[in-house]
C-alpha positions as CSV (number, residue, x, y, z in Angstrom):
1,X,7.7,30.0,13.9
2,X,9.3,32.5,16.2
3,X,10.8,35.5,14.5
4,X,13.8,35.4,16.9
5,X,14.7,31.8,16.9
6,X,16.3,29.7,14.2
7,X,15.2,26.4,15.8
8,X,11.6,26.1,14.6
9,X,9.0,23.6,15.6
10,X,7.7,20.8,13.6
11,X,11.1,19.7,12.2
12,X,10.9,22.4,9.5
13,X,13.8,22.6,7.2
14,X,15.4,25.9,6.3
15,X,14.9,27.7,3.0
16,X,17.4,26.5,0.4
17,X,19.2,28.8,-2.1
18,X,16.7,27.6,-4.7
19,X,13.7,28.6,-2.5
20,X,15.3,32.0,-1.8
21,X,16.1,32.5,-5.5
22,X,12.5,31.8,-6.6
23,X,10.6,33.5,-3.8
24,X,13.0,36.5,-3.6
25,X,13.4,36.8,-7.3
26,X,9.6,36.9,-8.0
27,X,9.1,39.3,-5.0
28,X,11.8,41.6,-6.4
29,X,10.4,41.6,-9.9
30,X,6.9,42.5,-8.6
31,X,8.4,45.2,-6.4
32,X,10.5,46.7,-9.2
33,X,7.7,46.9,-11.8
34,X,5.3,48.5,-9.3
35,X,7.8,51.0,-7.8
36,X,10.4,51.9,-10.4
37,X,8.7,55.2,-11.6
38,X,9.2,56.6,-8.1
39,X,12.9,55.6,-8.2
40,X,13.3,57.5,-11.5
41,X,11.7,60.6,-10.0
42,X,14.0,60.3,-7.0
43,X,17.1,60.1,-9.1
44,X,16.1,63.2,-11.2
45,X,15.5,65.1,-8.0
46,X,18.9,64.1,-6.6
47,X,20.6,65.2,-9.8
48,X,18.8,68.5,-10.0
49,X,20.9,71.7,-9.8
50,X,18.0,74.1,-9.7
51,X,18.9,75.2,-6.1
52,X,22.1,76.7,-7.5
53,X,20.3,79.4,-9.4
54,X,19.2,82.3,-7.2
55,X,15.4,82.9,-7.2
56,X,14.6,79.6,-8.8
57,X,12.0,77.6,-7.0
58,X,12.9,74.0,-6.0
59,X,11.1,71.4,-8.1
60,X,9.2,68.9,-5.9
61,X,8.2,65.3,-6.3
62,X,4.9,65.9,-8.3
63,X,6.4,68.6,-10.6
64,X,9.4,66.4,-11.3
65,X,7.2,63.5,-12.3
66,X,4.9,65.7,-14.3
67,X,7.9,67.2,-16.2
68,X,9.3,63.8,-17.1
69,X,5.9,62.6,-18.4
70,X,5.3,65.8,-20.4
71,X,8.8,66.1,-22.0
72,X,9.7,62.4,-22.3
73,X,6.4,60.4,-22.2
74,X,5.2,58.2,-19.3
75,X,7.6,55.4,-20.6
76,X,10.5,57.6,-19.4
77,X,9.5,56.7,-15.8
78,X,10.7,53.2,-16.5
79,X,14.2,54.2,-17.7
80,X,16.8,51.8,-16.2
81,X,14.2,49.1,-15.5
82,X,16.1,46.7,-17.6
83,X,19.2,47.0,-15.5
84,X,17.1,46.6,-12.3
85,X,15.2,43.5,-13.6
86,X,18.5,41.9,-14.7
87,X,20.0,42.2,-11.2
88,X,16.9,41.8,-9.0
89,X,16.8,38.0,-9.0
90,X,20.4,37.5,-7.8
91,X,20.1,40.6,-5.6
92,X,17.1,39.2,-3.7
93,X,18.5,35.7,-3.7
94,X,21.7,36.9,-2.2
95,X,19.9,39.2,0.3
96,X,17.7,36.6,1.8
97,X,20.1,33.6,1.6
98,X,23.0,35.5,3.1
99,X,20.8,37.1,5.8
100,X,19.6,33.6,6.9
101,X,23.2,32.3,6.8
102,X,24.6,35.2,8.8
103,X,21.6,34.9,11.3
104,X,22.2,31.2,11.9
105,X,25.9,31.9,12.3
106,X,25.2,34.5,15.0
107,X,22.5,32.6,16.8
108,X,23.0,30.9,20.1
109,X,24.3,27.4,19.4
110,X,22.3,25.8,22.2
111,X,19.0,27.6,22.2
112,X,18.9,28.9,18.7
113,X,17.9,32.4,20.0
114,X,18.9,35.4,17.8
115,X,19.4,38.6,19.7
116,X,18.5,42.0,18.3
117,X,22.2,42.9,17.9
118,X,22.7,39.7,15.9
119,X,19.8,40.5,13.6
120,X,21.1,44.0,13.1
121,X,24.6,42.6,12.2
122,X,23.1,39.9,9.9
123,X,21.1,42.5,8.0
124,X,24.2,44.8,7.8
125,X,26.3,42.0,6.5
126,X,23.6,40.9,4.0
127,X,23.3,44.4,2.7
128,X,27.0,44.8,2.2
129,X,27.2,41.4,0.5
130,X,24.4,42.3,-2.1
131,X,26.0,45.7,-2.7
132,X,29.3,44.2,-3.6
133,X,28.0,41.3,-5.6
134,X,25.1,42.9,-7.6
135,X,23.8,46.3,-6.5
136,X,26.7,48.6,-7.3
137,X,27.1,47.6,-11.0
138,X,23.3,47.6,-11.4
139,X,23.0,51.0,-9.8
140,X,25.7,52.6,-12.1
141,X,23.9,51.4,-15.2
142,X,20.5,52.3,-13.9
143,X,21.5,55.8,-12.9
144,X,23.2,56.5,-16.3
145,X,20.0,55.5,-18.0
146,X,17.7,57.5,-15.7
147,X,19.9,60.6,-15.9
148,X,19.3,60.9,-19.7
149,X,16.9,63.7,-20.7
150,X,15.4,62.5,-24.0
151,X,11.9,61.8,-25.4
152,X,11.2,58.1,-25.8
153,X,8.5,59.0,-28.4
154,X,10.9,60.7,-30.8
155,X,13.0,58.3,-32.8
156,X,15.4,61.1,-33.8
157,X,16.2,61.8,-30.2
158,X,18.9,59.2,-29.7
159,X,20.5,59.0,-26.3
160,X,24.0,58.0,-25.5
161,X,22.8,54.8,-23.7
162,X,20.0,53.0,-25.7
163,X,19.3,50.3,-23.1
164,X,20.9,48.5,-20.2
165,X,23.0,46.2,-22.3
166,X,24.3,49.1,-24.5
167,X,24.9,51.2,-21.4
168,X,27.0,48.3,-19.8
169,X,29.0,47.9,-23.0
170,X,29.6,51.7,-23.4
171,X,30.6,52.3,-19.8
172,X,33.1,49.4,-19.8
173,X,34.5,50.4,-23.2
174,X,34.9,54.0,-22.4
175,X,35.7,54.0,-18.6
176,X,36.9,50.4,-17.9
177,X,35.5,47.6,-15.8
178,X,36.2,49.5,-12.6
179,X,33.6,52.1,-13.5
180,X,30.9,49.6,-12.7
181,X,32.1,49.7,-9.1
182,X,32.2,53.5,-8.7
183,X,30.7,54.4,-5.4
184,X,30.9,50.8,-4.1
185,X,31.8,52.0,-0.6
186,X,28.8,54.3,-0.4
187,X,26.5,51.7,-1.9
188,X,27.7,49.1,0.6
189,X,27.1,51.6,3.4
190,X,23.6,52.5,2.1
191,X,22.6,48.8,1.5
192,X,24.1,47.7,4.8
193,X,22.4,50.3,6.9
194,X,19.2,49.8,4.9
195,X,19.0,46.1,5.5
196,X,20.2,46.3,9.1
197,X,17.4,48.7,10.0
198,X,14.9,46.9,7.7
199,X,15.4,43.4,9.0
200,X,15.7,44.6,12.6
201,X,12.5,46.6,12.5
202,X,10.7,43.8,10.6
203,X,11.8,41.1,13.0
204,X,10.8,43.2,16.1
205,X,7.4,44.0,14.6
206,X,6.8,40.4,13.6
207,X,7.9,39.1,17.1
208,X,5.5,41.6,18.7
209,X,2.6,40.6,16.6
210,X,3.3,36.9,17.2
211,X,3.5,37.5,20.9
212,X,0.2,39.4,21.2
213,X,-1.5,36.9,18.9
214,X,-0.8,33.4,20.3
215,X,-2.5,31.8,17.3
216,X,0.5,32.9,15.1
217,X,3.2,32.1,17.6
218,X,4.6,29.3,15.4
219,X,3.0,30.3,12.2
220,X,3.4,32.9,9.5
221,X,1.4,36.1,10.0
222,X,-1.5,37.0,7.7
223,X,-0.4,38.7,4.5
224,X,-2.0,42.0,5.4
225,X,0.0,42.1,8.7
226,X,3.2,41.2,6.8
227,X,2.6,44.0,4.3
228,X,1.9,46.5,7.1
229,X,5.1,45.8,9.1
230,X,7.1,45.6,5.9
231,X,5.8,49.1,4.9
232,X,6.8,50.6,8.3
233,X,10.2,48.9,8.4
234,X,10.9,49.8,4.8
235,X,10.4,53.5,5.5
236,X,13.1,53.6,8.3
237,X,16.1,52.8,6.1
238,X,15.8,55.8,3.7
239,X,15.3,58.2,6.6
240,X,18.5,57.0,8.2
241,X,20.8,57.2,5.2
242,X,19.4,59.8,2.7
243,X,22.6,61.9,2.5
244,X,24.6,58.7,1.6
245,X,22.2,57.9,-1.2
246,X,22.2,61.4,-2.7
247,X,26.0,61.6,-2.7
248,X,26.2,58.1,-4.2
249,X,23.8,59.0,-7.0
250,X,25.9,62.0,-8.0
251,X,29.1,60.1,-7.8
252,X,27.8,57.3,-10.1
253,X,26.3,59.6,-12.7
254,X,29.5,61.0,-14.1
255,X,32.8,59.4,-15.1
256,X,35.8,59.8,-12.8
257,X,38.6,62.2,-13.6
258,X,42.2,61.0,-14.0
259,X,44.2,61.0,-10.8
260,X,41.0,61.6,-8.7
261,X,40.5,59.2,-5.8
262,X,37.1,58.0,-4.5
263,X,37.6,59.8,-1.2
264,X,38.4,63.1,-2.9
265,X,35.4,62.8,-5.2
266,X,33.0,62.0,-2.4
267,X,34.5,64.9,-0.3
268,X,34.2,67.3,-3.3
269,X,30.6,66.3,-4.1
270,X,29.5,66.7,-0.5
271,X,31.4,70.1,-0.1
272,X,29.9,71.5,-3.4
273,X,26.4,70.4,-2.4
274,X,26.6,72.1,0.9
275,X,28.2,75.3,-0.4
276,X,26.0,75.7,-3.5
277,X,22.7,74.1,-2.5
278,X,22.6,74.0,1.3
279,X,22.1,71.2,3.7
280,X,18.6,70.4,2.3
281,X,20.3,69.1,-0.9
282,X,21.4,66.0,1.0
283,X,17.8,65.1,1.4
284,X,16.7,65.6,-2.2
285,X,14.5,62.8,-3.4
286,X,13.9,61.4,0.1
287,X,10.1,61.6,-0.4
288,X,9.9,59.5,-3.6
289,X,12.6,57.2,-2.1
290,X,10.4,56.5,1.0
291,X,7.4,56.2,-1.3
292,X,9.4,53.7,-3.4
293,X,11.2,51.7,-0.7
294,X,8.5,51.5,1.9
295,X,5.8,49.9,-0.3
296,X,8.5,48.0,-2.1
297,X,9.6,46.3,1.1
298,X,5.9,45.7,1.9
299,X,5.5,43.9,-1.4
300,X,8.8,42.1,-1.1
301,X,8.3,40.7,2.3
302,X,4.6,39.8,1.6
303,X,5.4,38.0,-1.7
304,X,8.6,36.4,-0.3
305,X,6.9,35.0,2.8
306,X,3.9,33.7,0.8
307,X,6.0,32.0,-1.9
308,X,8.5,30.6,0.6
309,X,5.7,29.0,2.6
310,X,4.1,27.6,-0.6
311,X,7.4,26.2,-1.8
312,X,8.3,24.7,1.5
313,X,4.9,23.0,1.8
314,X,5.1,21.7,-1.7
315,X,6.6,18.4,-2.8
316,X,9.1,20.1,-5.1
317,X,12.6,19.2,-3.8
318,X,13.8,22.7,-3.1
319,X,14.3,22.7,0.6
320,X,17.3,21.3,2.4
321,X,19.6,21.9,5.3
322,X,19.5,21.9,9.1
323,X,16.3,22.6,11.0
324,X,15.7,26.2,11.6
325,X,13.1,29.0,11.7
């Protein structure tokens, strides 16, 4: 099937919500389990204030990971995984289902052709949709758990948030339901730009490979090719919006102050970061973020494409709708 046309050959039906739920959910769970330690290191680097102390050397990716393991045991690298796993199934289902829906809506009604601009807008809209529906509350809970410095091997070292469910309960009880959507605008901007770049790059690479390999013009690419282009496209998003992600992480870590607006908090965080830590502070954690997101997207696209094809070829009644890609 063509990467840029929603009218596929062979009377193939589109992926249903159930297909996207299963394929996207499993892909997301595999990706989360494989890459979550890198996300924990990224969050710790973004929250680090070491640059404020004169003469103190910046802590890098490896030293941050080593310190977490030494002080808090290797299990600490998986702090916040429960919150991620809880939200990953609906997140991936929403991402792929909404992307396909937006893409069909923006496609040419006669030819079914989807332009590069339409793919970018569909990815942008899908990212914003998942940010509002799932990602923002999940990120708030995840970051609160990841930001805690405590040893998971010491039963007497009791943190404020014991697990994802307890963190959710505590945050809502102490700060109100609105606290779960702290930083929603930045999260939507990050997710939207991520998926716009991600889907655009992935589609362009996929279209190019299908064009130079006539054998795969109307078929799925081999898994190793899907993984490769997913890896490259996944690295582009973090490079394009690293400052947004760093400010968002600091915003979601701490409770808001009475009378303080979201705009004033974002402005204050950005101003303090620049004055006290310099412009490089906005790119803290970009290395582990790329190392987490890029292979994560490679895993996600590969597993998703494989499972979707298997589900669509099976006799299980999961596929329905108009004919499409």
